[in-house]
Short mmCIF file of C-alpha atoms in Angstrom, two decimals:
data_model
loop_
_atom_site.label_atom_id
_atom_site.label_comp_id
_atom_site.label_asym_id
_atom_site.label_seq_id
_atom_site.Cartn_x
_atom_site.Cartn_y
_atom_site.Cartn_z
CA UNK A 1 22.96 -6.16 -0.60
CA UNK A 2 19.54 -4.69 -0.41
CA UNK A 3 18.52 -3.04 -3.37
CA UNK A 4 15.38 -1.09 -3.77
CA UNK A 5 14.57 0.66 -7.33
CA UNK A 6 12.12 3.54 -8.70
CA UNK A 7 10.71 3.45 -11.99
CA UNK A 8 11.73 6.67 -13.54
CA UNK A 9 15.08 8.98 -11.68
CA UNK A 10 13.24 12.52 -13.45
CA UNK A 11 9.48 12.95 -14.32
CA UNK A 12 7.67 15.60 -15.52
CA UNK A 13 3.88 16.20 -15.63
CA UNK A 14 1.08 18.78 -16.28
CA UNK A 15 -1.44 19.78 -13.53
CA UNK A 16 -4.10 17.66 -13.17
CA UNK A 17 -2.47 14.46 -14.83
CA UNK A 18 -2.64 11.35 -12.60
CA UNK A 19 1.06 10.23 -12.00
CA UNK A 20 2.59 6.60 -10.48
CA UNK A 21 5.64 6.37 -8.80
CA UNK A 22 6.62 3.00 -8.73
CA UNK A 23 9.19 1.23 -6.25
CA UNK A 24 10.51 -2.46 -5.94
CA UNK A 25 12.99 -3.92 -3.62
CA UNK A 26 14.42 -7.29 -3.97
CA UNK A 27 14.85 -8.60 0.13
CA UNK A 28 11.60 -9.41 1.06
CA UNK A 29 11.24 -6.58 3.65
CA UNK A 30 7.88 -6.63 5.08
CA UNK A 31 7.76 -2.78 4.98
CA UNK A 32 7.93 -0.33 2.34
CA UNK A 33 7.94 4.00 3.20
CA UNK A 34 7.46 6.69 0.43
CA UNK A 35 8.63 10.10 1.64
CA UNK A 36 9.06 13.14 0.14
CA UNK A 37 12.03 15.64 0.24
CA UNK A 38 12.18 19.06 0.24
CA UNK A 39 14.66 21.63 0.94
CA UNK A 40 14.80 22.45 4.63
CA UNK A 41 12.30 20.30 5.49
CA UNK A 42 14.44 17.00 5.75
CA UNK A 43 11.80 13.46 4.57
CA UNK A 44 8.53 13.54 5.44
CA UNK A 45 6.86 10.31 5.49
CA UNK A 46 3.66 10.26 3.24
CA UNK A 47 2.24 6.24 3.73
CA UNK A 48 3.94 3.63 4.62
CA UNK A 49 2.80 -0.73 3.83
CA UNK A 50 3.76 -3.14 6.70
CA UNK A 51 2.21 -6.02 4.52
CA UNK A 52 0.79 -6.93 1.29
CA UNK A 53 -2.47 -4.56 0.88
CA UNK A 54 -2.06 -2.95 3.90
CA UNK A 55 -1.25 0.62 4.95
CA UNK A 56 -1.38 3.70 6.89
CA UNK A 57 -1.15 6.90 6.29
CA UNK A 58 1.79 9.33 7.15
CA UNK A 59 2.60 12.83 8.13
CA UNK A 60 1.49 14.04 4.81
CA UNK A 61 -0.97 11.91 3.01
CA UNK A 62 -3.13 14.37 1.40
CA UNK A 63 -3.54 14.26 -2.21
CA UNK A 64 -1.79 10.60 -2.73
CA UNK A 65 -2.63 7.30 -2.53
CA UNK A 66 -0.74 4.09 -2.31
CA UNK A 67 -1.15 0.43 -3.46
CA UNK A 68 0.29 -2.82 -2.69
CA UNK A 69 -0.32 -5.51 -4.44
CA UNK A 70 2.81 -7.79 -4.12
CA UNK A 71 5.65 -7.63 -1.59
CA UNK A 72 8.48 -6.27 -3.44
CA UNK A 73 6.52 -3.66 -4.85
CA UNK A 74 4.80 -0.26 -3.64
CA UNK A 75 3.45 2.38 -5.85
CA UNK A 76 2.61 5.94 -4.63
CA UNK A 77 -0.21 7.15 -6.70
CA UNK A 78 -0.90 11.67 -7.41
CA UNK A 79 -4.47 11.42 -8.14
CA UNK A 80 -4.68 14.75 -9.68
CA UNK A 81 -0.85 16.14 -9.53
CA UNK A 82 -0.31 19.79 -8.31
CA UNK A 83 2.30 22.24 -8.55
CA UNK A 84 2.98 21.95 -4.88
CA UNK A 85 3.68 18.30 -5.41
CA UNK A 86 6.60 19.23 -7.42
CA UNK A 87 9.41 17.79 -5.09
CA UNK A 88 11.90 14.44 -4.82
CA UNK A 89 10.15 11.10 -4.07
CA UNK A 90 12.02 8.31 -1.77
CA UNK A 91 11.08 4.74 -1.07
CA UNK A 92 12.58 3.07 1.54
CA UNK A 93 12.30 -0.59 2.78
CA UNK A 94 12.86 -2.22 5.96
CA UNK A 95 12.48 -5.73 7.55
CA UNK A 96 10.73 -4.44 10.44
CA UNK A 97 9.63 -1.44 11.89
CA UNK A 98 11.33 1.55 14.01
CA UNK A 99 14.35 -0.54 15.19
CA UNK A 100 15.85 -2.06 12.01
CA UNK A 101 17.21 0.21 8.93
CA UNK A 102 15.29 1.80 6.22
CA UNK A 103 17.09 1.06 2.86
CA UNK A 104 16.35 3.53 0.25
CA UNK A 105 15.87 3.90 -3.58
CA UNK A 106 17.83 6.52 -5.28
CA UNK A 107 14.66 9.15 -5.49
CA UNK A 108 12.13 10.23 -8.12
CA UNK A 109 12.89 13.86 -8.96
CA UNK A 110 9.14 15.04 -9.85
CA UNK A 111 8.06 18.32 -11.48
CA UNK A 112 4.08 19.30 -12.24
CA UNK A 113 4.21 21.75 -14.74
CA UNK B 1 5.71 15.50 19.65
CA UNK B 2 8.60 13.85 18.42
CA UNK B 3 10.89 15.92 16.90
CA UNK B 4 14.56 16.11 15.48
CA UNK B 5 16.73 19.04 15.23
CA UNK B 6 19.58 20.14 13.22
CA UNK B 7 20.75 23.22 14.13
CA UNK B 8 23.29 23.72 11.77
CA UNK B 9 21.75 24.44 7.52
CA UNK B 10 25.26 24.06 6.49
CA UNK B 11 28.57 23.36 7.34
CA UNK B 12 32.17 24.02 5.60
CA UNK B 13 35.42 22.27 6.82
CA UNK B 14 38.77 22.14 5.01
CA UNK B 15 39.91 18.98 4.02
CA UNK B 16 41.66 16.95 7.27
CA UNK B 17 39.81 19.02 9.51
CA UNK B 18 37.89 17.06 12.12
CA UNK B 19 33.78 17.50 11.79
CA UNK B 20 30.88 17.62 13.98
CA UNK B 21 26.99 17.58 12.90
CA UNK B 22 24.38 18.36 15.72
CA UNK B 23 21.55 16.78 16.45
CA UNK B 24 18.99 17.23 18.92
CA UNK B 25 15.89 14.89 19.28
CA UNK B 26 12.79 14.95 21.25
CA UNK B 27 11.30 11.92 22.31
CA UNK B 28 10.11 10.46 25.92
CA UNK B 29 11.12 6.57 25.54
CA UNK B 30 14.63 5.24 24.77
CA UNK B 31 15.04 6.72 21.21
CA UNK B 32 16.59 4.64 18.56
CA UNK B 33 18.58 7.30 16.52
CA UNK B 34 19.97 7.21 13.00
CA UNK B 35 22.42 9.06 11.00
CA UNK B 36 21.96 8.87 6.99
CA UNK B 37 23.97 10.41 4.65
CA UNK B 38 22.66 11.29 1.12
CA UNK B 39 25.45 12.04 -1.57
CA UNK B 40 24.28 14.41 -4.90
CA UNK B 41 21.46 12.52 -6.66
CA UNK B 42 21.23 9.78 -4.89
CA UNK B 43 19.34 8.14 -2.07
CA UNK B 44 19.96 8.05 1.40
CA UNK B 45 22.47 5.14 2.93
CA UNK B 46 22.92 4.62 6.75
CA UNK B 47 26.34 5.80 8.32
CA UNK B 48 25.21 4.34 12.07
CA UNK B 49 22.38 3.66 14.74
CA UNK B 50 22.05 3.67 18.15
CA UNK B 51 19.43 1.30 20.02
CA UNK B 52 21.27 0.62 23.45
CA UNK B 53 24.21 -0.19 25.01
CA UNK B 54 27.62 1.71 24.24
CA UNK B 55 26.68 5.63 24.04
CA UNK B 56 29.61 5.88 21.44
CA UNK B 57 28.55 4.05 18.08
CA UNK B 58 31.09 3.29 15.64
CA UNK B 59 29.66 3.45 11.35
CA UNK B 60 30.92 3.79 8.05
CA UNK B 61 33.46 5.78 6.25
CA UNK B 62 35.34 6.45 9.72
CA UNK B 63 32.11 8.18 11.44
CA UNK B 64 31.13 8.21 15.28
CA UNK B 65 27.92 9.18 17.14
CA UNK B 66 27.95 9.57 20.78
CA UNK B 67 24.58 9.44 22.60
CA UNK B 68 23.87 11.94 25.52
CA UNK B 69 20.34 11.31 26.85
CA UNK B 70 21.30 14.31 29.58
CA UNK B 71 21.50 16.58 26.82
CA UNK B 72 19.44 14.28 24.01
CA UNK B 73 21.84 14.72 21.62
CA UNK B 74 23.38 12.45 19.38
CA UNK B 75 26.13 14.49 17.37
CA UNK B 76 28.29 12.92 14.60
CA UNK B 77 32.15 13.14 14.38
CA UNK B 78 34.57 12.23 11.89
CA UNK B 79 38.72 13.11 12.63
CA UNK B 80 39.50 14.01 9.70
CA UNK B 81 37.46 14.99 6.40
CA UNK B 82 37.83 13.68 3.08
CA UNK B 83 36.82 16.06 -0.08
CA UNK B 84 34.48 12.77 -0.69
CA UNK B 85 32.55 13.06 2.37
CA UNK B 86 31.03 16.61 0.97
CA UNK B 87 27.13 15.26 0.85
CA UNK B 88 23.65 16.38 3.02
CA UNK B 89 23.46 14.49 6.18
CA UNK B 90 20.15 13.24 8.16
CA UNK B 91 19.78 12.45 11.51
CA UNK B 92 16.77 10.79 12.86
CA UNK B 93 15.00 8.98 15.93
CA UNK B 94 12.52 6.02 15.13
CA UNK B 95 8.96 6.32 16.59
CA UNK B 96 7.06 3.20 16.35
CA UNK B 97 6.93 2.33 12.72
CA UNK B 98 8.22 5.21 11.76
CA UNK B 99 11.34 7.73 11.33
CA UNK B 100 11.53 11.34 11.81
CA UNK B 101 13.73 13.13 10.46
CA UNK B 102 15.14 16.08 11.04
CA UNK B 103 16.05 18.89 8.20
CA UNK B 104 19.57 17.44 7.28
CA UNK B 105 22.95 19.29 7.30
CA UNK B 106 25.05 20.06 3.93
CA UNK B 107 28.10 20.07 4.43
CA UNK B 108 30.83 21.44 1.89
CA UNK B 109 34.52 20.34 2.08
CA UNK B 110 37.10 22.37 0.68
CA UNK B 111 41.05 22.12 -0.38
#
């Protein structure tokens, strides 16, 4: 089974702090999604990574930044967090794109105090 | 733009009652459509997808979608509703590399 983990399930910060989300999955998908989730508002995909340092931005990018340095692991960076930033994180995986499933990681439940 | 509607915030069934979640997408190709389900703190797992070929798609945990380009729809059904099945449900239609998704659907089962 695919399995795709976050680094922390609750996180809080202070405005201003820079914050990493950090995600790993263990299939050797080529392509790795962070969304965010927000009540009524269903995922929203922030950046996704079709391949080892590359990437594209989402619906939302603003205000975060992404890195990928290895394959089975895709960090969403808050360069300055915000209060409005205060929301659940999801990673997701695939082995392709559009067609084949999205597998996800059991969410990063942020708050920016 | 693409776009994915469900109509329906919430939902409550009794328990054994059958179930149906709406879903409405906008999209001019063929869509590829998904239905995840995402229990209380946890992530999102897939029930079923649709790419082509039978309009009635057969998942997990004893759900159906039917696909109805006429009306673009692609609803999900279930017979008969277990008090486990009580989660948030997403439907969505892949774009390229992406998914959109639409708002999701909670859905409360009770005794």
């Amino acid at each position: 089974d695919v399995k795709v983990t976050q680094s922390s399930r609750y996180l809080v910060k202070r405005t201003g702090e820079k914050v990493f989300l950090e995600c790993v999955q263990d299939m050797d998908h080529e392509n790795m999604f962070w969304y965010r989730q927000d009540p009524g508002l269903g995922l929203r995909l922030i950046y996704f990574s079709y391949d080892v340092k590359m990437k594209e931005k989402g619906d939302i990018p603003e205000g975060y930044s992404v890195s990928r340095e290895k394959k089975e692991r895709f960090s969403l960076i808050l360069e300055s967090a915000s209060t409005n930033q205060t929301s659940m994180y999801l990673c997701a995986s695939s082995l392709d794109r559009g067609r084949e499933t999205q597998y996800f990681g059991p969410g990063t439940r942020l708050l920016v105090l | 733009a693409q776009s994915v509607t469900q109509p329906d915030i919430h939902i409550t069934v009794s328990e054994g009652a059958s179930l149906e979640l709406r879903c409405n997408y906008s999209y001019g190709a063929t869509p590829y459509l998904f239905w995840y389900v995402q229990s209380p703190g946890q992530g999102l797992q897939l029930l079923l997808k649709y790419f082509s070929g039978d309009t009635l798609v057969q998942g997990i945990k004893g759900f159906e979608a039917e696909f109805k380009r006429s009306q673009s729809s692609f609803n999900l059904r279930k017979p008969s509703v277990h008090w486990s099945d009580a989660a948030e449900y997403f439907c969505a239609v892949g774009v390229g590399n992406k998914l959109v998704f639409g708002a999701g659907t909670i859905l409360r089962v009770k005794s």
